[in-house]
Amino acid sequence: MNLILLGPPGAGKGTQAKRLEERYGLVQISTGDMLRAEVKSGSDLGQKAKGIMERGELVPDALVIAMLGARVSQPDAVSGFILDGFPRTVPQAEALDVLLAQKAMPLSHVIELQVNDAALVDRIAGRFTCAECGEGYHDSFKQPATAGICDKCGGTEFIRRADDNATTVGARLEAYHRQTAPLLPYYAAQGTLRVVDGMAEMAEVARQIEAILGAPPGASNS
Ligand code: AP5
């Protein structure tokens, strides 16, 4: 099964992708995470992307398409993947179509997480992640069970993203509406687009996605 999670910044793509990864044995491919790793490493790509990401703009298509193409060619993608944050423009979607056709890896579903812009600013402003394992949390919606300790790995350091501030969030939303929203009619025309209510609680969003995908193999209903 090969999926795309589509939605504005803060819609819950990463949150749901992590859950789907565990439940369905798919690999999450987040171009945002990959670009942040490039920035951290100081690579050529990272140096080109850093300022662009800090301004909340999109990294040029050619750079992201090359990076994604290399990642989808890794052996772990063969058993199925969830694209989180890619494609973000029509040229990226067209390049993905060509790539997946060459690899005979068809898209199963494109799932749009629909969320109001007003909710996104709160979600992004409250977000933090474990520095050790990347588990995501939120000041209001998902605190660790024991304050200051990651539920997943026991880590005690947490980080907030450089682009999670009010000014950059505005630019990221503007980029979404102008450059990424045209993908909705693109995938609707292909017959792969499905919509879930991203305003619902996380567990309900997950339930709606599983209703589209069908029950995970051998999993309980938890
Ligand atoms: P990227 O890392 O992809 O960021 P994004 O799209 O802005 O999305 P986010 O990671 O902010 O949000 P999300 O939807 O994953 O939400 P999350 O699950 O964390 O991209 C960053 C930058 O990289 C871009 O601006 C661009 O510069 C560059 N880039 C990346 N890909 C690119 C591409 N393809 N082309 C060009 N440039 C690219 O949830 C958010 C918060 O809300 C969390 O705290 C979570 O706990 C909470 N939450 C989640 N679901 C719910 C819910 N149902 N109810 C309440 N709270 C919830």
Short mmCIF file of C-alpha atoms in Angstrom, two decimals, residues 23-218:
data_model
loop_
_atom_site.label_atom_id
_atom_site.label_comp_id
_atom_site.label_asym_id
_atom_site.label_seq_id
_atom_site.Cartn_x
_atom_site.Cartn_y
_atom_site.Cartn_z
CA ARG A 23 -0.24 -0.32 12.36
CA TYR A 24 0.28 -1.20 8.68
CA GLY A 25 4.02 -1.86 8.50
CA LEU A 26 4.55 1.05 6.09
CA VAL A 27 7.52 3.41 6.04
CA GLN A 28 6.93 7.12 6.69
CA ILE A 29 8.75 9.35 4.21
CA SER A 30 8.65 12.96 5.43
CA THR A 31 10.40 15.43 3.14
CA GLY A 32 10.31 17.98 5.98
CA ASP A 33 12.21 15.61 8.30
CA MET A 34 14.65 14.76 5.51
CA LEU A 35 15.31 18.44 4.79
CA ARG A 36 15.77 19.22 8.50
CA ALA A 37 18.36 16.39 8.66
CA GLU A 38 20.16 17.95 5.66
CA VAL A 39 20.16 21.35 7.37
CA LYS A 40 21.52 19.80 10.58
CA SER A 41 24.29 17.99 8.69
CA GLY A 42 25.31 21.17 6.84
CA SER A 43 25.18 19.44 3.43
CA ASP A 44 24.94 21.44 0.19
CA LEU A 45 21.23 20.71 0.03
CA GLY A 46 20.82 21.69 3.69
CA GLN A 47 22.60 25.00 3.13
CA LYS A 48 20.34 25.78 0.17
CA ALA A 49 17.18 24.77 2.08
CA LYS A 50 17.86 26.42 5.46
CA GLY A 51 16.84 30.02 4.75
CA ILE A 52 13.94 28.95 2.55
CA MET A 53 12.49 26.77 5.30
CA GLU A 54 13.00 29.47 7.94
CA ARG A 55 10.96 31.85 5.76
CA GLY A 56 8.19 29.26 5.40
CA GLU A 57 8.61 29.00 1.63
CA LEU A 58 8.90 25.83 -0.44
CA VAL A 59 12.29 24.40 -1.36
CA PRO A 60 12.71 24.31 -5.19
CA ASP A 61 10.98 21.37 -6.88
CA ALA A 62 14.13 19.98 -8.55
CA LEU A 63 15.94 19.61 -5.21
CA VAL A 64 13.03 17.94 -3.42
CA ILE A 65 12.15 15.65 -6.33
CA ALA A 66 15.75 14.36 -6.52
CA MET A 67 15.82 13.77 -2.75
CA LEU A 68 12.46 11.96 -2.78
CA GLY A 69 13.42 9.85 -5.80
CA ALA A 70 16.50 8.57 -3.99
CA ARG A 71 14.49 7.81 -0.84
CA VAL A 72 11.71 5.90 -2.62
CA SER A 73 14.42 3.78 -4.28
CA GLN A 74 15.61 2.48 -0.89
CA PRO A 75 14.73 -1.19 -0.24
CA ASP A 76 12.45 -0.44 2.74
CA ALA A 77 10.02 1.48 0.48
CA VAL A 78 9.17 -1.64 -1.51
CA SER A 79 6.76 -2.95 1.14
CA GLY A 80 4.76 0.29 1.12
CA PHE A 81 5.17 3.93 2.13
CA ILE A 82 3.36 6.98 3.45
CA LEU A 83 4.42 10.25 1.86
CA ASP A 84 4.16 13.05 4.46
CA GLY A 85 4.78 16.52 3.00
CA PHE A 86 5.34 15.42 -0.60
CA PRO A 87 4.16 16.29 -3.20
CA ARG A 88 3.54 19.97 -2.47
CA THR A 89 3.24 21.35 -6.01
CA VAL A 90 1.74 20.07 -9.25
CA PRO A 91 5.20 19.60 -10.85
CA GLN A 92 6.17 17.43 -7.82
CA ALA A 93 2.99 15.37 -8.27
CA GLU A 94 3.72 14.92 -11.98
CA ALA A 95 7.29 13.84 -11.23
CA LEU A 96 5.98 11.39 -8.63
CA ASP A 97 3.56 9.88 -11.15
CA VAL A 98 6.46 9.24 -13.55
CA LEU A 99 8.68 7.81 -10.80
CA LEU A 100 6.03 5.45 -9.43
CA ALA A 101 5.03 4.29 -12.92
CA GLN A 102 8.69 3.44 -13.64
CA LYS A 103 8.89 1.46 -10.40
CA ALA A 104 5.45 -0.17 -10.81
CA MET A 105 4.52 1.16 -7.33
CA PRO A 106 1.00 2.58 -7.78
CA LEU A 107 -0.57 5.01 -5.32
CA SER A 108 -3.35 3.40 -3.30
CA HIS A 109 -4.92 6.52 -1.75
CA VAL A 110 -4.31 10.24 -1.34
CA ILE A 111 -5.84 11.23 2.00
CA GLU A 112 -6.60 14.87 2.66
CA LEU A 113 -6.71 15.97 6.31
CA GLN A 114 -9.15 18.91 6.28
CA VAL A 115 -8.47 21.48 9.02
CA ASN A 116 -9.47 25.13 9.56
CA ASP A 117 -6.60 27.62 9.27
CA ALA A 118 -7.48 29.06 12.70
CA ALA A 119 -6.82 25.72 14.42
CA LEU A 120 -3.47 25.28 12.72
CA VAL A 121 -1.73 28.20 14.39
CA ASP A 122 -2.59 26.81 17.86
CA ARG A 123 -1.50 23.33 16.88
CA ILE A 124 1.83 24.47 15.51
CA ALA A 125 2.58 26.93 18.31
CA GLY A 126 2.04 24.20 20.95
CA ARG A 127 4.03 21.46 19.22
CA PHE A 128 7.22 19.88 20.61
CA THR A 129 9.00 16.60 19.98
CA CYS A 130 11.33 14.27 21.85
CA ALA A 131 14.93 15.08 20.88
CA GLU A 132 15.83 11.40 21.15
CA CYS A 133 13.12 9.51 19.22
CA GLY A 134 11.07 12.26 17.53
CA GLU A 135 7.77 11.36 19.25
CA GLY A 136 5.41 14.32 18.84
CA TYR A 137 3.63 16.13 21.68
CA HIS A 138 1.49 19.22 22.18
CA ASP A 139 1.18 21.67 25.09
CA SER A 140 -2.63 21.33 25.14
CA PHE A 141 -3.58 18.20 23.18
CA LYS A 142 -0.91 15.61 23.98
CA GLN A 143 1.42 16.01 26.95
CA PRO A 144 3.75 13.15 27.97
CA ALA A 145 2.07 10.93 30.62
CA THR A 146 4.84 11.96 33.07
CA ALA A 147 5.85 15.61 32.61
CA GLY A 148 9.32 15.95 31.09
CA ILE A 149 9.70 12.26 30.16
CA CYS A 150 9.02 10.88 26.68
CA ASP A 151 6.32 8.16 26.74
CA LYS A 152 8.06 6.24 23.99
CA CYS A 153 11.80 6.22 24.82
CA GLY A 154 12.13 7.81 28.28
CA GLY A 155 14.10 10.75 26.83
CA THR A 156 14.12 13.98 28.84
CA GLU A 157 15.06 16.51 26.15
CA PHE A 158 12.43 18.08 23.94
CA ILE A 159 12.76 20.42 20.95
CA ARG A 160 10.64 22.95 19.09
CA ARG A 161 11.09 23.60 15.37
CA ALA A 162 12.68 26.85 14.16
CA ASP A 163 9.81 27.42 11.69
CA ASP A 164 7.06 26.94 14.31
CA ASN A 165 6.52 30.65 15.00
CA ALA A 166 3.58 32.92 14.16
CA THR A 167 5.32 34.78 11.28
CA THR A 168 6.56 31.66 9.50
CA VAL A 169 3.30 29.80 10.03
CA GLY A 170 1.51 32.54 8.06
CA ALA A 171 3.93 32.11 5.15
CA ARG A 172 3.60 28.30 5.30
CA LEU A 173 -0.20 28.54 5.16
CA GLU A 174 0.00 30.96 2.25
CA ALA A 175 2.33 28.54 0.40
CA TYR A 176 -0.10 25.70 1.09
CA HIS A 177 -3.14 27.50 -0.32
CA ARG A 178 -1.30 28.87 -3.36
CA GLN A 179 1.00 25.97 -4.32
CA THR A 180 -0.27 22.77 -2.65
CA ALA A 181 -4.08 23.07 -2.66
CA PRO A 182 -4.14 22.65 -6.50
CA LEU A 183 -3.17 19.02 -5.82
CA LEU A 184 -6.68 18.36 -4.50
CA PRO A 185 -8.38 18.61 -7.93
CA TYR A 186 -5.31 16.89 -9.46
CA TYR A 187 -5.82 13.75 -7.35
CA ALA A 188 -9.62 14.00 -7.46
CA ALA A 189 -9.33 13.74 -11.24
CA GLN A 190 -7.16 10.62 -10.82
CA GLY A 191 -9.82 9.09 -8.53
CA THR A 192 -7.43 8.54 -5.60
CA LEU A 193 -8.45 11.45 -3.32
CA ARG A 194 -10.21 10.66 -0.03
CA VAL A 195 -11.08 13.22 2.65
CA VAL A 196 -11.05 12.90 6.45
CA ASP A 197 -12.03 15.40 9.16
CA GLY A 198 -8.69 16.57 10.50
CA MET A 199 -10.48 18.72 13.12
CA ALA A 200 -11.59 15.60 14.99
CA GLU A 201 -9.59 14.16 17.90
CA MET A 202 -6.45 12.24 16.88
CA ALA A 203 -8.01 8.82 17.57
CA GLU A 204 -11.09 9.69 15.50
CA VAL A 205 -8.92 10.91 12.60
CA ALA A 206 -7.05 7.60 12.78
CA ARG A 207 -10.36 5.70 12.78
CA GLN A 208 -11.53 7.56 9.65
CA ILE A 209 -8.25 6.78 7.88
CA GLU A 210 -8.46 3.09 8.80
CA ALA A 211 -12.04 2.99 7.48
CA ILE A 212 -10.59 4.04 4.11
CA LEU A 213 -7.61 1.68 4.19
CA GLY A 214 -9.31 -1.36 5.71
CA ALA A 215 -8.19 -3.06 8.93
CA PRO A 216 -4.43 -3.53 9.30
CA PRO A 217 -3.29 -7.10 8.79
CA GLY A 218 -3.43 -9.07 12.05
#
